[in-house]
mmCIF file with all atom_site columns, C-alpha atoms in Angstrom:
data_model
loop_
_atom_site.group_PDB
_atom_site.id
_atom_site.type_symbol
_atom_site.label_atom_id
_atom_site.label_alt_id
_atom_site.label_comp_id
_atom_site.label_asym_id
_atom_site.label_entity_id
_atom_site.label_seq_id
_atom_site.pdbx_PDB_ins_code
_atom_site.Cartn_x
_atom_site.Cartn_y
_atom_site.Cartn_z
_atom_site.occupancy
_atom_site.B_iso_or_equiv
_atom_site.pdbx_formal_charge
_atom_site.auth_seq_id
_atom_site.auth_comp_id
_atom_site.auth_asym_id
_atom_site.auth_atom_id
_atom_site.pdbx_PDB_model_num
ATOM 1  C CA . ALA O 1 1  ? 3.520   155.600 91.396  1.00 57.00 ? 159 ALA O CA 1
ATOM 2  C CA . MET O 1 2  ? 2.008   152.154 92.022  1.00 68.00 ? 160 MET O CA 1
ATOM 3  C CA . ALA O 1 3  ? 5.417   150.469 92.150  1.00 72.00 ? 161 ALA O CA 1
ATOM 4  C CA . GLN O 1 4  ? 6.417   152.406 95.266  1.00 69.00 ? 162 GLN O CA 1
ATOM 5  C CA . HIS O 1 5  ? 3.510   150.827 97.190  1.00 73.00 ? 163 HIS O CA 1
ATOM 6  C CA . LEU O 1 6  ? 4.112   147.292 95.930  1.00 80.00 ? 164 LEU O CA 1
ATOM 7  C CA . VAL O 1 7  ? 6.304   146.288 98.886  1.00 81.00 ? 165 VAL O CA 1
ATOM 8  C CA . THR O 1 8  ? 3.689   147.432 101.401 1.00 77.00 ? 166 THR O CA 1
ATOM 9  C CA . GLY O 1 9  ? 0.972   145.520 99.559  1.00 77.00 ? 167 GLY O CA 1
ATOM 10 C CA . VAL O 1 10 ? 3.036   142.336 99.407  1.00 82.00 ? 168 VAL O CA 1
ATOM 11 C CA . LYS O 1 11 ? 3.803   142.564 103.139 1.00 82.00 ? 169 LYS O CA 1
ATOM 12 C CA . GLU O 1 12 ? 0.104   142.986 103.944 1.00 79.00 ? 170 GLU O CA 1
ATOM 13 C CA . MET O 1 13 ? -0.791  139.976 101.803 1.00 80.00 ? 171 MET O CA 1
ATOM 14 C CA . PHE O 1 14 ? 1.964   137.897 103.456 1.00 82.00 ? 172 PHE O CA 1
ATOM 15 C CA . ARG O 1 15 ? 0.607   138.708 106.926 1.00 78.00 ? 173 ARG O CA 1
ATOM 16 C CA . ASP O 1 16 ? -2.889  137.755 105.750 1.00 78.00 ? 174 ASP O CA 1
ATOM 17 C CA . PHE O 1 17 ? -1.741  134.296 104.686 1.00 80.00 ? 175 PHE O CA 1
ATOM 18 C CA . PHE O 1 18 ? 0.634   133.609 107.575 1.00 82.00 ? 176 PHE O CA 1
ATOM 19 C CA . VAL O 1 19 ? -0.932  134.170 110.987 1.00 81.00 ? 177 VAL O CA 1
ATOM 20 C CA . GLY O 1 20 ? 2.447   133.932 112.729 1.00 84.00 ? 178 GLY O CA 1
ATOM 21 C CA . ALA O 1 21 ? 3.778   136.864 110.728 1.00 85.00 ? 179 ALA O CA 1
ATOM 22 C CA . ASN O 1 22 ? 0.779   138.953 111.678 1.00 83.00 ? 180 ASN O CA 1
ATOM 23 C CA . LEU O 1 23 ? 1.031   137.836 115.303 1.00 88.00 ? 181 LEU O CA 1
ATOM 24 C CA . ARG O 1 24 ? 4.685   138.919 115.544 1.00 89.00 ? 182 ARG O CA 1
ATOM 25 C CA . ARG O 1 25 ? 3.759   142.335 114.197 1.00 86.00 ? 183 ARG O CA 1
ATOM 26 C CA . LEU O 1 26 ? 0.876   142.673 116.667 1.00 87.00 ? 184 LEU O CA 1
ATOM 27 C CA . GLN O 1 27 ? 3.074   141.576 119.573 1.00 93.00 ? 185 GLN O CA 1
ATOM 28 C CA . ARG O 1 28 ? 5.113   144.750 119.141 1.00 92.00 ? 186 ARG O CA 1
ATOM 29 C CA . TYR O 1 29 ? 2.066   146.545 120.575 1.00 91.00 ? 187 TYR O CA 1
ATOM 30 C CA . VAL O 1 30 ? 0.664   143.793 122.832 1.00 93.00 ? 188 VAL O CA 1
ATOM 31 C CA . PRO O 1 31 ? 3.550   141.482 123.830 1.00 93.00 ? 189 PRO O CA 1
ATOM 32 C CA . SER O 1 32 ? 1.297   139.034 125.711 1.00 95.00 ? 190 SER O CA 1
ATOM 33 C CA . LEU O 1 33 ? -0.796  138.294 122.604 1.00 92.00 ? 191 LEU O CA 1
ATOM 34 C CA . SER O 1 34 ? -0.690  134.624 121.532 1.00 92.00 ? 192 SER O CA 1
ATOM 35 C CA . HIS O 1 35 ? -2.141  132.323 118.868 1.00 88.00 ? 193 HIS O CA 1
ATOM 36 C CA . ASP O 1 36 ? -4.948  131.533 121.316 1.00 89.00 ? 194 ASP O CA 1
ATOM 37 C CA . HIS O 1 37 ? -6.153  135.132 121.056 1.00 88.00 ? 195 HIS O CA 1
ATOM 38 C CA . ILE O 1 38 ? -6.462  135.065 117.284 1.00 82.00 ? 196 ILE O CA 1
ATOM 39 C CA . GLU O 1 39 ? -9.500  133.737 115.480 1.00 78.00 ? 197 GLU O CA 1
ATOM 40 C CA . GLY O 1 40 ? -9.899  133.213 111.768 1.00 69.00 ? 198 GLY O CA 1
ATOM 41 C CA . TRP O 1 41 ? -10.522 136.233 109.629 1.00 65.00 ? 199 TRP O CA 1
ATOM 42 C CA . LYS O 1 42 ? -10.893 137.203 106.027 1.00 65.00 ? 200 LYS O CA 1
ATOM 43 C CA . SER O 1 43 ? -8.944  139.941 104.396 1.00 64.00 ? 201 SER O CA 1
ATOM 44 C CA . GLY O 1 44 ? -10.852 143.003 103.422 1.00 65.00 ? 202 GLY O CA 1
ATOM 45 C CA . VAL O 1 45 ? -10.427 145.553 100.705 1.00 65.00 ? 203 VAL O CA 1
ATOM 46 C CA . ARG O 1 46 ? -9.685  149.112 101.638 1.00 65.00 ? 204 ARG O CA 1
ATOM 47 C CA . ALA O 1 47 ? -10.536 151.796 99.153  1.00 68.00 ? 205 ALA O CA 1
ATOM 48 C CA . ILE O 1 48 ? -7.794  154.339 98.608  1.00 72.00 ? 206 ILE O CA 1
ATOM 49 C CA . ALA O 1 49 ? -8.324  157.587 96.763  1.00 74.00 ? 207 ALA O CA 1
ATOM 50 C CA . VAL O 1 50 ? -5.762  158.409 94.092  1.00 76.00 ? 208 VAL O CA 1
ATOM 51 C CA . ASN O 1 51 ? -5.225  161.122 91.546  1.00 77.00 ? 209 ASN O CA 1
ATOM 52 C CA . GLN O 1 52 ? -2.673  161.736 88.787  1.00 80.00 ? 210 GLN O CA 1
ATOM 53 C CA . ASN O 1 53 ? 0.031   162.298 91.419  1.00 79.00 ? 211 ASN O CA 1
ATOM 54 C CA . GLY O 1 54 ? -0.608  159.118 93.411  1.00 75.00 ? 212 GLY O CA 1
ATOM 55 C CA . ILE O 1 55 ? -2.337  158.286 96.691  1.00 74.00 ? 213 ILE O CA 1
ATOM 56 C CA . LEU O 1 56 ? -4.281  161.052 98.421  1.00 71.00 ? 214 LEU O CA 1
ATOM 57 C CA . ASP O 1 57 ? -3.306  161.183 102.088 1.00 68.00 ? 215 ASP O CA 1
ATOM 58 C CA . GLU O 1 58 ? -5.570  164.104 102.915 1.00 70.00 ? 216 GLU O CA 1
ATOM 59 C CA . PHE O 1 59 ? -9.285  164.761 102.750 1.00 75.00 ? 217 PHE O CA 1
ATOM 60 C CA . VAL O 1 60 ? -10.474 166.264 99.494  1.00 78.00 ? 218 VAL O CA 1
ATOM 61 C CA . ILE O 1 61 ? -13.258 168.830 99.767  1.00 78.00 ? 219 ILE O CA 1
ATOM 62 C CA . GLU O 1 62 ? -14.610 170.114 96.476  1.00 79.00 ? 220 GLU O CA 1
ATOM 63 C CA . GLU O 1 63 ? -17.686 171.729 95.059  1.00 79.00 ? 221 GLU O CA 1
ATOM 64 C CA . GLY O 1 64 ? -19.931 169.413 93.043  1.00 76.00 ? 222 GLY O CA 1
ATOM 65 C CA . VAL O 1 65 ? -23.026 171.095 91.622  1.00 77.00 ? 223 VAL O CA 1
ATOM 66 C CA . LYS O 1 66 ? -22.263 174.803 91.990  1.00 76.00 ? 224 LYS O CA 1
ATOM 67 C CA . GLY O 1 67 ? -23.778 176.161 95.171  1.00 74.00 ? 225 GLY O CA 1
ATOM 68 C CA . ARG O 1 68 ? -25.736 172.996 95.895  1.00 80.00 ? 226 ARG O CA 1
ATOM 69 C CA . VAL O 1 69 ? -23.411 170.039 96.496  1.00 84.00 ? 227 VAL O CA 1
ATOM 70 C CA . MET O 1 70 ? -20.126 169.671 98.324  1.00 80.00 ? 228 MET O CA 1
ATOM 71 C CA . ASN O 1 71 ? -18.113 166.471 97.969  1.00 80.00 ? 229 ASN O CA 1
ATOM 72 C CA . VAL O 1 72 ? -15.849 165.190 100.736 1.00 78.00 ? 230 VAL O CA 1
ATOM 73 C CA . ARG O 1 73 ? -13.627 162.442 99.346  1.00 74.00 ? 231 ARG O CA 1
ATOM 74 C CA . ASN O 1 74 ? -11.044 160.234 100.928 1.00 72.00 ? 232 ASN O CA 1
ATOM 75 C CA . ALA O 1 75 ? -12.593 160.277 104.380 1.00 64.00 ? 233 ALA O CA 1
ATOM 76 C CA . PRO O 1 76 ? -11.302 156.966 105.799 1.00 63.00 ? 234 PRO O CA 1
ATOM 77 C CA . SER O 1 77 ? -11.695 155.799 109.403 1.00 61.00 ? 235 SER O CA 1
ATOM 78 C CA . PRO O 1 78 ? -9.661  158.738 110.779 1.00 61.00 ? 236 PRO O CA 1
ATOM 79 C CA . ALA O 1 79 ? -12.598 160.895 109.693 1.00 59.00 ? 237 ALA O CA 1
ATOM 80 C CA . CYS O 1 80 ? -14.247 159.945 112.973 1.00 63.00 ? 238 CYS O CA 1
ATOM 81 C CA . THR O 1 81 ? -11.444 161.328 115.103 1.00 67.00 ? 239 THR O CA 1
ATOM 82 C CA . ALA O 1 82 ? -10.974 164.273 112.780 1.00 71.00 ? 240 ALA O CA 1
ATOM 83 C CA . SER O 1 83 ? -14.680 165.016 112.426 1.00 76.00 ? 241 SER O CA 1
ATOM 84 C CA . LEU O 1 84 ? -14.655 168.399 114.191 1.00 80.00 ? 242 LEU O CA 1
ATOM 85 C CA . ARG O 1 85 ? -11.660 169.616 112.198 1.00 77.00 ? 243 ARG O CA 1
ATOM 86 C CA . LEU O 1 86 ? -13.193 168.237 109.013 1.00 77.00 ? 244 LEU O CA 1
ATOM 87 C CA . ALA O 1 87 ? -16.473 170.027 109.805 1.00 82.00 ? 245 ALA O CA 1
ATOM 88 C CA . GLN O 1 88 ? -14.557 173.301 110.257 1.00 85.00 ? 246 GLN O CA 1
ATOM 89 C CA . GLU O 1 89 ? -12.840 172.787 106.888 1.00 80.00 ? 247 GLU O CA 1
ATOM 90 C CA . ILE O 1 90 ? -16.237 172.243 105.233 1.00 79.00 ? 248 ILE O CA 1
ATOM 91 C CA . VAL O 1 91 ? -17.710 175.358 106.879 1.00 84.00 ? 249 VAL O CA 1
ATOM 92 C CA . ASP O 1 92 ? -14.666 177.413 105.838 1.00 85.00 ? 250 ASP O CA 1
ATOM 93 C CA . TYR O 1 93 ? -14.879 176.065 102.298 1.00 76.00 ? 251 TYR O CA 1
ATOM 94 C CA . ALA O 1 94 ? -18.596 176.824 101.992 1.00 72.00 ? 252 ALA O CA 1
#
């Protein structure tokens, strides 16, 4: 399962090391962007939830301590824009 994501990971690392490669990718969305607009940065690490079947693309809502704790896993940055829908899922689950 990890091998299928290797190409994506290598591309991300390449763009981190070579600003021009990242700039060309960004210019697809903002054509007027130039080297002057880009300041130094450090790469970050993004946590990704996985299970036996691979990467989890969806939120995982599960009961922790019976009747007392509910776990919401794999809630990346889209959780903000999906917060109302996610709240409804939690209410429905409870």
